[in-house]
Coordinates of C-alpha atoms in Angstrom, one line a residue:
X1 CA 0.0 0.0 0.0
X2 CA 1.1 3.6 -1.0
X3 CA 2.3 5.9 2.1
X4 CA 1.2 9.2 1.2
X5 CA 3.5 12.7 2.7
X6 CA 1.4 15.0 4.5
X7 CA 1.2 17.5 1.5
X8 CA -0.2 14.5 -1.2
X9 CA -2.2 12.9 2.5
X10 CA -4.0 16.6 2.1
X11 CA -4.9 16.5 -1.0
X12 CA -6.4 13.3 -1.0
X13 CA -8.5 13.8 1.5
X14 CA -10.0 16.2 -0.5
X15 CA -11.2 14.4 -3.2
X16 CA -14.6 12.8 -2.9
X17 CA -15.6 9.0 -2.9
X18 CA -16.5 7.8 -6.2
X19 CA -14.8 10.6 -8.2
X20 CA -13.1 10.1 -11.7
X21 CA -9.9 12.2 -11.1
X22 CA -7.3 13.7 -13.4
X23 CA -3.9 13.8 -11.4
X24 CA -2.0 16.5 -13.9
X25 CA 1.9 16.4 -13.2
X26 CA 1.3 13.1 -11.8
X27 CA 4.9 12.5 -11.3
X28 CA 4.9 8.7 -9.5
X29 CA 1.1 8.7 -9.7
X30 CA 1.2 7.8 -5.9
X31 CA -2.1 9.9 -5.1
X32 CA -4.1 8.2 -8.0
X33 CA -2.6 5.0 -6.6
X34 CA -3.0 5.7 -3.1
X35 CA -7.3 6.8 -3.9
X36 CA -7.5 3.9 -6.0
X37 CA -5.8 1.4 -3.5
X38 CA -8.5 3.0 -0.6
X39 CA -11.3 2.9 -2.9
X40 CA -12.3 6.5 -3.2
X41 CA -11.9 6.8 -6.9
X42 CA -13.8 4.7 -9.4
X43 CA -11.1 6.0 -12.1
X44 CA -7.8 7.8 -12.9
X45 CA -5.8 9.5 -15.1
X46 CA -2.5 10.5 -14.5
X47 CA -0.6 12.6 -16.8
X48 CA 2.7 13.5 -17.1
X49 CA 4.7 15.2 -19.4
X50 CA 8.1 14.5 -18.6
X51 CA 9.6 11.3 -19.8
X52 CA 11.4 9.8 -16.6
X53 CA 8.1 10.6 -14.2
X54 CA 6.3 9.4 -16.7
X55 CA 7.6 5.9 -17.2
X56 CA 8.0 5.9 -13.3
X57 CA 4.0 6.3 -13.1
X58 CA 3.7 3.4 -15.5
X59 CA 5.9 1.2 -13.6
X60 CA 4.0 2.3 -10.3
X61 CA 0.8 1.4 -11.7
X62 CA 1.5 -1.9 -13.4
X63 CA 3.2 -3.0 -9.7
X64 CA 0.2 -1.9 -7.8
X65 CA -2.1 -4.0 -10.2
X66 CA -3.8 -1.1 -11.4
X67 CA -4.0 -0.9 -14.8
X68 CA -7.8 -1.1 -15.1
X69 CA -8.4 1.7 -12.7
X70 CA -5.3 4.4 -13.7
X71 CA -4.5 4.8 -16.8
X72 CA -0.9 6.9 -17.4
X73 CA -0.9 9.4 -20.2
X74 CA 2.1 11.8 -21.6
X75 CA 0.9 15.0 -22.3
X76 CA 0.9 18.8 -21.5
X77 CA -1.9 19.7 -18.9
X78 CA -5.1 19.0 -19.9
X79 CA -4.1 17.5 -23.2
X80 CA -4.1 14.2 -21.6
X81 CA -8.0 14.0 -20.7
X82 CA -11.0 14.1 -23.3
X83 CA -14.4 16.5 -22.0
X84 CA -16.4 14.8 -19.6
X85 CA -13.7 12.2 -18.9
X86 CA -13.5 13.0 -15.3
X87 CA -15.2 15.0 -12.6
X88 CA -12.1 15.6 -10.3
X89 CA -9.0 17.5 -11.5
X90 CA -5.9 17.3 -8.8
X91 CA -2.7 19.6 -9.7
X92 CA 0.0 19.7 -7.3
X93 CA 3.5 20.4 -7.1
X94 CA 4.2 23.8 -9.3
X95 CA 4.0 27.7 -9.6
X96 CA 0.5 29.2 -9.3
X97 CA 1.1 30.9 -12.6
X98 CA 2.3 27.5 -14.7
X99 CA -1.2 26.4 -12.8
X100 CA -3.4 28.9 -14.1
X101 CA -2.3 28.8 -17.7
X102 CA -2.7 25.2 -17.5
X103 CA -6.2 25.6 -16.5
X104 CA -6.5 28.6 -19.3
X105 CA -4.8 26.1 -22.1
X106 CA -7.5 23.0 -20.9
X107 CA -10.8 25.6 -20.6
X108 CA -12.0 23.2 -23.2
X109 CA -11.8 19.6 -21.1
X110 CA -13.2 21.7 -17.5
X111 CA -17.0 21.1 -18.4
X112 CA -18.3 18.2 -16.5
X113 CA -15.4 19.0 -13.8
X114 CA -17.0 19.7 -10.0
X115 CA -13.8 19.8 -7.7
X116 CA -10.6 21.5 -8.6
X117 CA -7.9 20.7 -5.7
X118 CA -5.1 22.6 -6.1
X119 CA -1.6 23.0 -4.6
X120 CA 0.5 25.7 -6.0
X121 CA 4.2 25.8 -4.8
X122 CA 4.2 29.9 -5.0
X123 CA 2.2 32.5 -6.8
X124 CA -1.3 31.4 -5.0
X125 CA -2.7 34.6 -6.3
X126 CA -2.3 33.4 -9.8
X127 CA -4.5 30.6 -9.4
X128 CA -7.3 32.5 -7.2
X129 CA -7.8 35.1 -9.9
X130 CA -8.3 32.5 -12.6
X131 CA -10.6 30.6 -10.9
X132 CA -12.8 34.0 -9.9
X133 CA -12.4 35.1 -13.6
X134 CA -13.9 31.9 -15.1
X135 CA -16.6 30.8 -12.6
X136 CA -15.3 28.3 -10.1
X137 CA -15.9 29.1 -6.3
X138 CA -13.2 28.5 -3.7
X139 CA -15.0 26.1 -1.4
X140 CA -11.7 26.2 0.5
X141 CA -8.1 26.7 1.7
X142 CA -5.9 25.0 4.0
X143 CA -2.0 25.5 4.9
X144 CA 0.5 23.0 6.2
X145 CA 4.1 22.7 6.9
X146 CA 6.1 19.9 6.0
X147 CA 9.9 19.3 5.7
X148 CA 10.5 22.7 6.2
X149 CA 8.5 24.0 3.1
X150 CA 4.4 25.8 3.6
X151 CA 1.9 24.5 1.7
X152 CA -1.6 25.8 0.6
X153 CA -4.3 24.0 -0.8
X154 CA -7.4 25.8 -2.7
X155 CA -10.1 23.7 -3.5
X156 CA -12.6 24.9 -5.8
X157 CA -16.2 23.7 -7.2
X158 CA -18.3 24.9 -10.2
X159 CA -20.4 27.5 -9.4
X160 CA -23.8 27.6 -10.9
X161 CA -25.4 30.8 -12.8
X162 CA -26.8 32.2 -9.6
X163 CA -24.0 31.8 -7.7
X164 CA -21.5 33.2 -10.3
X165 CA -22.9 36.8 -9.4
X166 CA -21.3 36.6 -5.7
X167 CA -18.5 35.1 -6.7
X168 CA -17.0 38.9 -6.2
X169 CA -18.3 38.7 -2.9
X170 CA -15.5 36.6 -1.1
X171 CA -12.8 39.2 -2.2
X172 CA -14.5 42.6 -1.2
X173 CA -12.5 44.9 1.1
X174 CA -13.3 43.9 4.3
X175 CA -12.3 45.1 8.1
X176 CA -10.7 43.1 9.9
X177 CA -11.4 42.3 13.5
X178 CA -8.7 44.5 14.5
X179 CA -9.3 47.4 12.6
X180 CA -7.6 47.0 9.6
X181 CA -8.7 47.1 5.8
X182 CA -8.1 44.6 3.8
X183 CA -7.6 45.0 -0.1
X184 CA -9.0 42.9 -2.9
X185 CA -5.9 42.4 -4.4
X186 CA -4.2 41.4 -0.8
X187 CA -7.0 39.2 0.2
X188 CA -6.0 37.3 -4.0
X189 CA -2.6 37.0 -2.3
X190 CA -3.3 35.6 1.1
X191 CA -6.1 34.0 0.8
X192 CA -9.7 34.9 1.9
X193 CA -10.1 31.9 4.1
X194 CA -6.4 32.0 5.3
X195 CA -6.9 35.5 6.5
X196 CA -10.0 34.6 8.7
X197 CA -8.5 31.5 10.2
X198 CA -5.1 32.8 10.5
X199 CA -3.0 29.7 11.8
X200 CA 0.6 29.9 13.1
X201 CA 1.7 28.4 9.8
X202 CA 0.5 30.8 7.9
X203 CA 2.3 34.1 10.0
X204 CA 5.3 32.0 9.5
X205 CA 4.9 31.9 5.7
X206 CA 4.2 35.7 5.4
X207 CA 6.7 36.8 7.9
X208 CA 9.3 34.5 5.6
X209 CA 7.5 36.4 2.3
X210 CA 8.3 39.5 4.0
X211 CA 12.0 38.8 4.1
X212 CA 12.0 37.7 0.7
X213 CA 10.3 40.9 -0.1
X214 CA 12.8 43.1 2.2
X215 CA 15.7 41.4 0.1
X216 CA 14.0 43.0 -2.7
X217 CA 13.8 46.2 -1.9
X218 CA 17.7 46.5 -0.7
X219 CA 18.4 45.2 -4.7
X220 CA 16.1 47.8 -6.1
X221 CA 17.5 50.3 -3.8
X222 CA 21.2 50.0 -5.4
X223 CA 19.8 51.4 -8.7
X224 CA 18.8 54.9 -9.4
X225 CA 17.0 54.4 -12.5
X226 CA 12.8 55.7 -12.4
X227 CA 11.7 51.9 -13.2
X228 CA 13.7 50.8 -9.7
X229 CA 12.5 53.6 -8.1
X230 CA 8.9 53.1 -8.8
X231 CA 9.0 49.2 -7.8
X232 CA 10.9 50.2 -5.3
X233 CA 7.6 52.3 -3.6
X234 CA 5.3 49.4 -5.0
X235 CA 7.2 46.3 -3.1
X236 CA 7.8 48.9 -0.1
X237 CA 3.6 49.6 0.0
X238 CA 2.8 45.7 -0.1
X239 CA 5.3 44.7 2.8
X240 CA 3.5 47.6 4.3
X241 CA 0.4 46.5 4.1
X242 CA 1.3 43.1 5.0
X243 CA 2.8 43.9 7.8
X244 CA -0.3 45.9 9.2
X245 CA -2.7 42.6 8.1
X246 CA -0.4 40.6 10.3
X247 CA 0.0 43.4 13.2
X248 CA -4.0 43.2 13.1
X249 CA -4.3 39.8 13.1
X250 CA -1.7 38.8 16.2
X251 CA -3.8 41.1 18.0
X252 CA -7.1 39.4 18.0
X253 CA -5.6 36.3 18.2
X254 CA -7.4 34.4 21.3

């Protein structure tokens, strides 16, 4: 039986019972085999389009003894499922933007999809913004740690033509308990969810972001030209703002 880390253990439990699921950068395929092995999927795919991953999927499925239930495609994204093939689409493991255009490139394959889980290694907001811009509804978000490296998982669901009208609603400026207002754009970044539950992991991951963002600044600051200057102000307002969403939120903490 397939052991599972934490991150991929996440994931899975995400994914409903009887789903037909399309793991896209399936690398060993050990989360199809892993659902198939406990029963929760009826079906997989799992696509990859890198050569070595891919024959190691293969030789993962054929030892696990199943064949009939995952089927191992190379391909790019989507590419590797037909419309209406599955109902669960699992991507894992890469940048939020790779994500989204993957999702942009394989609009055509989404329809008959209800569950989107997704874990993007950086550039979360990447991936919220697509999925507000083209109709699915983040049903959730979740943060781990493990080995060192933060997590975050979004799971999303269709929306249906009612609900696509408050869509919106889940990133409108809000107050925070503490006083603070919180942005559209900085509520994309840390998550709408995130910002209400506001774990310990997840002050760790921004207070880290802030550093990376600090290291920024001091590189911008070595140039004099009007393009550094300017980016200079813009990364210098977001760590600002940051910092006061953070400042806000240690506050209220019980």
């Amino acid at each position: 039986m397939v052991k599972l880390s934490k991150r991929l253990q996440m994931i899975a439990d995400r994914v409903p019972v009887g789903s037909k699921v399309a793991d896209i950068g399936s690398d060993h395929a050990l989360l199809p085999t892993y659902l198939a092995q406990q029963g929760i999927i009826v079906a997989a795919v799992a696509g990859e389009v890198n050569p070595g991953p891919f024959e190691a999927a293969q030789k993962q499925v054929l030892e696990s003894g199943l064949s009939k239930i995952i089927q191992v495609r190379s391909g790019d994204g989507l590419a590797v499922i037909e419309a209406g093939e599955v109902n669960v689409i699992t991507i894992a493991g890469m940048g939020g933007s790779l994500m989204a255009s993957i999702l942009e490139a394989g609009k055509s394959k989404l329809p008959g999809v209800q569950h989107l889980i997704l874990q993007p290694n950086v550039g979360e907001d990447h991936v919220r913004r697509w999925l507000l811009a083209n109709g699915w509804k983040l049903e959730s978000e979740t943060i781990l740690e493990e080995d060192g490296k933060i997590y975050e998982i979004l799971t999303a669901v269709t929306a249906d033509t009612e609900e696509r009208g408050t869509l919106e609603a889940l990133y409108e400026e809000r107050l925070l308990p503490g006083g603070v207002t919180v942005s559209k754009e900085r509520l994309q970044q840390m998550g709408p969810y995130l910002i209400n539950e506001a774990p310990e992991v997840w002050f760790m991951k921004w207070e880290s972001e802030l550093k990376k963002l600090a290291m920024i600044v001091d590189q911008l600051k070595l140039s004099t030209a009007e393009a550094s200057i300017a980016k200079t102000e813009q990364v210098s307002q977001e760590m600002h703002e940051i910092k006061e969403v953070l400042a806000c939120l240690q506050k209220v903490k019980p």
